[in-house]
Coordinates of C-alpha atoms in Angstrom, one line a residue:
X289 CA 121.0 138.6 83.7
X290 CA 119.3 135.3 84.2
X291 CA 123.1 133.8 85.1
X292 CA 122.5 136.4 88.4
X293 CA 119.4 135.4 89.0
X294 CA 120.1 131.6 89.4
X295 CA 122.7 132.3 91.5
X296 CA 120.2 133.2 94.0
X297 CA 118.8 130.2 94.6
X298 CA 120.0 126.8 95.4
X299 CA 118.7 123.1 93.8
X300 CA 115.5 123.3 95.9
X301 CA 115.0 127.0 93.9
X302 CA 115.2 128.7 97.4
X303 CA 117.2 132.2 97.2
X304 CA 120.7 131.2 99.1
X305 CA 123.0 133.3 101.0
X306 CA 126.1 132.0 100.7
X307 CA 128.5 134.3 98.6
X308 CA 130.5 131.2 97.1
X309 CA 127.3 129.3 96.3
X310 CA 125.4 132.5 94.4
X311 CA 129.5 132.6 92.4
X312 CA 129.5 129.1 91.6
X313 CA 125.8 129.5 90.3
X314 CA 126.7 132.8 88.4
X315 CA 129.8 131.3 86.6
X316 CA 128.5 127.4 85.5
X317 CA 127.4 128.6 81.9
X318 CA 130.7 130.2 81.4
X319 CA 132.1 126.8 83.1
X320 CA 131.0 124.8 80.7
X321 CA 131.9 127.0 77.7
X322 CA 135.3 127.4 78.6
X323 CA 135.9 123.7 80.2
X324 CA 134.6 122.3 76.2
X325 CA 136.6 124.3 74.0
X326 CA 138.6 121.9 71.9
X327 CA 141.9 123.8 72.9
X328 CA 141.1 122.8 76.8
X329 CA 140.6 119.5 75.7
X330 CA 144.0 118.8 73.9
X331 CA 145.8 120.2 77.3
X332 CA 144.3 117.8 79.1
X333 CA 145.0 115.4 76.5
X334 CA 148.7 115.9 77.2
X335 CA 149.5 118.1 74.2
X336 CA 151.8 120.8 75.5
X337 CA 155.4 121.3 74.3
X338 CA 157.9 123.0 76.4
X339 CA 158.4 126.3 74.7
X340 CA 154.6 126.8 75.0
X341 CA 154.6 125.5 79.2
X342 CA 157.6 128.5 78.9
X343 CA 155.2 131.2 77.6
X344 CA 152.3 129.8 79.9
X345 CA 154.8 130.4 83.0
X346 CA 155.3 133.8 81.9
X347 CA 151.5 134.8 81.4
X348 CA 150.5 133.3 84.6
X349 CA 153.1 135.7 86.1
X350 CA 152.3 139.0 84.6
X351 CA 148.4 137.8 85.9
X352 CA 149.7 136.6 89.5
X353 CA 151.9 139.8 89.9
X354 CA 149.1 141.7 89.4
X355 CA 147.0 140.2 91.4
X356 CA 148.8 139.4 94.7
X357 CA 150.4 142.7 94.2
X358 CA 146.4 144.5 94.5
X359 CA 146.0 142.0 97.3
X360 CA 148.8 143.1 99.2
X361 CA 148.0 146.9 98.7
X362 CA 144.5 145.8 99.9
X363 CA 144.7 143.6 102.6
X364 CA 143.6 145.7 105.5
X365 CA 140.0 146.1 103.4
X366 CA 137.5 144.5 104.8
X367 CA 136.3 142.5 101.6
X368 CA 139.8 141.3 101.1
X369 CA 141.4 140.8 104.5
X370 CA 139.2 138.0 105.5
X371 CA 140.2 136.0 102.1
X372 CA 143.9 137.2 102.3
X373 CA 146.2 134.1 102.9
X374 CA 149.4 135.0 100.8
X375 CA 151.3 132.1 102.9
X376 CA 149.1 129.2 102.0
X377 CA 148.1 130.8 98.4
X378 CA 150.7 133.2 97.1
X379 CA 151.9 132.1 93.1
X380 CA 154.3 134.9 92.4
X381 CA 157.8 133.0 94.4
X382 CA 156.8 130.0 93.0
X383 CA 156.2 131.0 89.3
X384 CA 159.4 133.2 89.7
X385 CA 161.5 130.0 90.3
X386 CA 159.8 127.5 87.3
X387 CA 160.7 131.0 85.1
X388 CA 164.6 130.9 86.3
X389 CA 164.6 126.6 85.8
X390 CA 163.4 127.4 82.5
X391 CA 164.4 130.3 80.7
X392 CA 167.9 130.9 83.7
X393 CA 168.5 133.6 85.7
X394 CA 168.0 136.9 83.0
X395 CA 163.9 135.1 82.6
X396 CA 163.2 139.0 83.5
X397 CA 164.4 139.9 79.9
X398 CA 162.5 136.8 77.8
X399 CA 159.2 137.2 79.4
X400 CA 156.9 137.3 76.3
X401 CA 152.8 138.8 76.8
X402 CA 150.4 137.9 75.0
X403 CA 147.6 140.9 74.7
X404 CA 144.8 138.8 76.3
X405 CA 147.0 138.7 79.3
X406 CA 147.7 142.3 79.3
X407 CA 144.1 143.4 79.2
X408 CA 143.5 140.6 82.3
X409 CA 146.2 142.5 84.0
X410 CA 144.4 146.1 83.7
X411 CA 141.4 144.8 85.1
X412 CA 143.1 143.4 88.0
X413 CA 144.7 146.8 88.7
X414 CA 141.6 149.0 88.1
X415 CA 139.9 147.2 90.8
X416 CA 142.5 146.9 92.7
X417 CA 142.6 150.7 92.7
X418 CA 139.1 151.6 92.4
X419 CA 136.8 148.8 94.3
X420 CA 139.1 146.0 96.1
X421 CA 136.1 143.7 96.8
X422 CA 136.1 142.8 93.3
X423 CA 139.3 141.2 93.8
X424 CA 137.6 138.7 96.1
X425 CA 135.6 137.3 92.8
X426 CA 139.3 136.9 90.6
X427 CA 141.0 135.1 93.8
X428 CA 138.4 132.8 94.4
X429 CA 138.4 131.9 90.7
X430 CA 142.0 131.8 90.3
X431 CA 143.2 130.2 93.8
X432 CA 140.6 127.5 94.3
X433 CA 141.0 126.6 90.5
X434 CA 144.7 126.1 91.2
X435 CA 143.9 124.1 94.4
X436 CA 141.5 121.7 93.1
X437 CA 143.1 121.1 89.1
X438 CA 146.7 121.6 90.5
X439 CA 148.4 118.3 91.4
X440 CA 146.2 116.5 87.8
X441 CA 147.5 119.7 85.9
X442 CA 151.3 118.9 87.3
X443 CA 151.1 115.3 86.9
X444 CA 149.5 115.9 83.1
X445 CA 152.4 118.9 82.6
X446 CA 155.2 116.6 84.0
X447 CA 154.1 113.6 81.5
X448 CA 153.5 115.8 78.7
X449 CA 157.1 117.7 78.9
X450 CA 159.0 114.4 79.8
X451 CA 160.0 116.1 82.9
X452 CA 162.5 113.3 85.8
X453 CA 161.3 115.6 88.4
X454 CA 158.9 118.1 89.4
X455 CA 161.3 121.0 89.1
X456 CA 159.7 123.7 87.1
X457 CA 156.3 123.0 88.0
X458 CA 156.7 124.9 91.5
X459 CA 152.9 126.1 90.2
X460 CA 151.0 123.2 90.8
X461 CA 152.4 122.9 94.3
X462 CA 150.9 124.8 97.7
X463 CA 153.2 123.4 100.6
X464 CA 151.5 125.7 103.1
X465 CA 148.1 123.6 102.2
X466 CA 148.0 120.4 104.0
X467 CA 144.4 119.4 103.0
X468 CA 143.1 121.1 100.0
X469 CA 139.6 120.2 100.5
X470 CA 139.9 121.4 104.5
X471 CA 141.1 124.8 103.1
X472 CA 138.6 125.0 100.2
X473 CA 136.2 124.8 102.9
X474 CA 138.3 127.2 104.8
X475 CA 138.2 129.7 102.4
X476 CA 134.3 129.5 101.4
X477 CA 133.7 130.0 104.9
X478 CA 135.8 133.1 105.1
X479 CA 134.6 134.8 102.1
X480 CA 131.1 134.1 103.1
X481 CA 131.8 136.2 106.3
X482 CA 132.5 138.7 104.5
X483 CA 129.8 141.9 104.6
X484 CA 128.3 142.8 101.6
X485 CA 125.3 145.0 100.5
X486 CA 122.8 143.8 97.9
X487 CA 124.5 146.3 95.1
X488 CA 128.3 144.9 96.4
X489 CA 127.2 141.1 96.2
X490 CA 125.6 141.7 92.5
X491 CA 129.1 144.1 91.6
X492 CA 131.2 140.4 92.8
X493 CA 129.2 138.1 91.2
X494 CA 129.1 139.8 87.7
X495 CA 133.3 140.5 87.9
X496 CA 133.3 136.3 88.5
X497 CA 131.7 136.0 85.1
X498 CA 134.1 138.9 83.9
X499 CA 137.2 136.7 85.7
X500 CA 135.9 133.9 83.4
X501 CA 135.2 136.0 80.1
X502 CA 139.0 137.5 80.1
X503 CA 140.0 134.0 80.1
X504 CA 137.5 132.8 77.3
X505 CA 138.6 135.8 75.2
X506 CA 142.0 134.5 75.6
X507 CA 140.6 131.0 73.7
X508 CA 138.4 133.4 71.0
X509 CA 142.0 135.6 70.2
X510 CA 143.9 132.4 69.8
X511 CA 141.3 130.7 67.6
X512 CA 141.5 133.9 65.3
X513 CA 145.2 133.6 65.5
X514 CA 145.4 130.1 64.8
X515 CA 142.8 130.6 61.7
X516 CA 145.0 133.5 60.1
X517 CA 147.8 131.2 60.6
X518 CA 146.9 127.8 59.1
X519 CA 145.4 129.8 56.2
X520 CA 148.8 131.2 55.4
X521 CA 150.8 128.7 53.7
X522 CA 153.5 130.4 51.8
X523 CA 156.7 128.6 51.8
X524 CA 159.0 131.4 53.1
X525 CA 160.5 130.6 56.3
X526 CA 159.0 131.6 59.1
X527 CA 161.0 134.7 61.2
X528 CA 161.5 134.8 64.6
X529 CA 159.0 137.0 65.1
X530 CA 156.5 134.7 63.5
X531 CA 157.7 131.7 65.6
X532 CA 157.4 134.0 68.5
X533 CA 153.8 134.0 67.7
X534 CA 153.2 130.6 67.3
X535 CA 154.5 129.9 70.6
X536 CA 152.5 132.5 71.8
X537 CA 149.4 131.2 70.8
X538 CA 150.2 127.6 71.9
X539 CA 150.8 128.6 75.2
X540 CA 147.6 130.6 75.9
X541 CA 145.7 127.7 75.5
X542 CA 147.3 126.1 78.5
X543 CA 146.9 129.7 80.2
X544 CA 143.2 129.2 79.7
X545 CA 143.0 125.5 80.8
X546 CA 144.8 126.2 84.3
X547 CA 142.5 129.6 84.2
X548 CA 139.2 128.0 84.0
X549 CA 139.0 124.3 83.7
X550 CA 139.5 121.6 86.2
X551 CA 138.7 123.5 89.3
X552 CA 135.3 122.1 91.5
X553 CA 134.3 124.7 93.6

């Protein structure tokens, strides 16, 4: 309640206007919480092995699908069409091809889920169904993130895997975006066009927080995970199963690093 609140105002405590101001004020605690979690810390740290970028690639697919999928179906609403630039923005081609660098041309069949990605995924398809202008508060968080923390994430992603070249990491890279301050700018200015009633503006800001909570219950699953895991020391070798689940849990804290973390809005 009080995180609404403050988004009302602006640093001189006057009530603003400005629909990506009152979402920047809404989602700060959450911010913070998420950007100094010890997991987000070793990603951008450079501690990420391949087989855990793998399962990252795959997660930020099943989300992006999602996603750019409800955006598509919605694009003639008038909360979404204003934000709707699938040339400049659109994820899914480009995660498509890091999957097929990475895991070749049957990546369809390998794509491992975590459950904290699958529950992200519902949420962006009951909206998507049931009240589209919450989608504008899950691209906004997503896209710009991507815009402002790509090209550091890459470079830290190309570094840490020992990558020659930047194939793979098709993510990090939006060739329809000249200037990614100009469009961030672009963008703000779009969404705040958009028309909202009182109860609509108050429905977006609280799915921002929401946008920012499925990524932080991402971080409080693994933790869990990781707990039951390092408690267990038996001796028996792991099966593939269980090394299915290590790399699982390894790569969500990437997912929630490029989900939450370096973006400036």
């Amino acid at each position: 309640m009080e995180s609404m609140k403050s988004a009302r105002r602006n640093d001189t405590g006057e009530v603003g206007s400005d629909l990506s101001e009152q979402i920047k004020a809404a989602t700060k605690d959450n911010h913070v919480r998420a950007e100094n979690t010890q997991l987000m810390l070793s990603y951008q740290r450079g501690k990420i092995t391949l087989p855990q970028y793998k399962v990252l690639l795959c997660s930020l697919y099943e989300i992006y699908k999602a996603l750019e999928e409800e955006l598509d179906r919605n694009s003639s609403h008038p909360a979404v069409a204003p934000i709707y630039f699938p040339q400049e923005l659109a994820r899914l081609e480009s995660l498509e091809r890091d999957l097929e660098h990475f895991l070749g041309e049957d990546w369809k069949k390998r794509v491992v889920i975590p459950g904290a990605t699958h529950r992200y995924e519902q949420r962006l398809r009951e909206i998507g169904r049931e009240n589209p202008a919450l989608l504008v508060a899950h691209a906004y968080t997503r896209y710009l993130g991507d815009l402002s923390g790509g090209q550091v994430l890459g470079k830290i992603t190309q570094k840490s895997l020992g990558l020659s070249s930047k194939e793979g990491l098709s993510f990090f890279s939006f060739p329809g975006v000249n200037s990614p301050n100009r469009f961030k700018q672009l963008y703000r200015s779009r969404m705040n066009s958009i028309e909202l009633t009182e109860e609509q503006k108050a429905e977006v800001l609280q799915e921002a927080v929401s946008a920012f909570e499925l990524n932080i219950q991402v971080f409080d699953d693994l933790q869990k995970m990781l707990s039951v895991s390092t408690a267990d020391q038996s001796p028996a070798p792991m099966s593939p199963s269980s090394r299915l689940m290590q790399v699982t849990v390894g790569l969500c804290v990437a997912l929630a690093t490029v989900g939450v973390g370096l973006y400036a809005f």
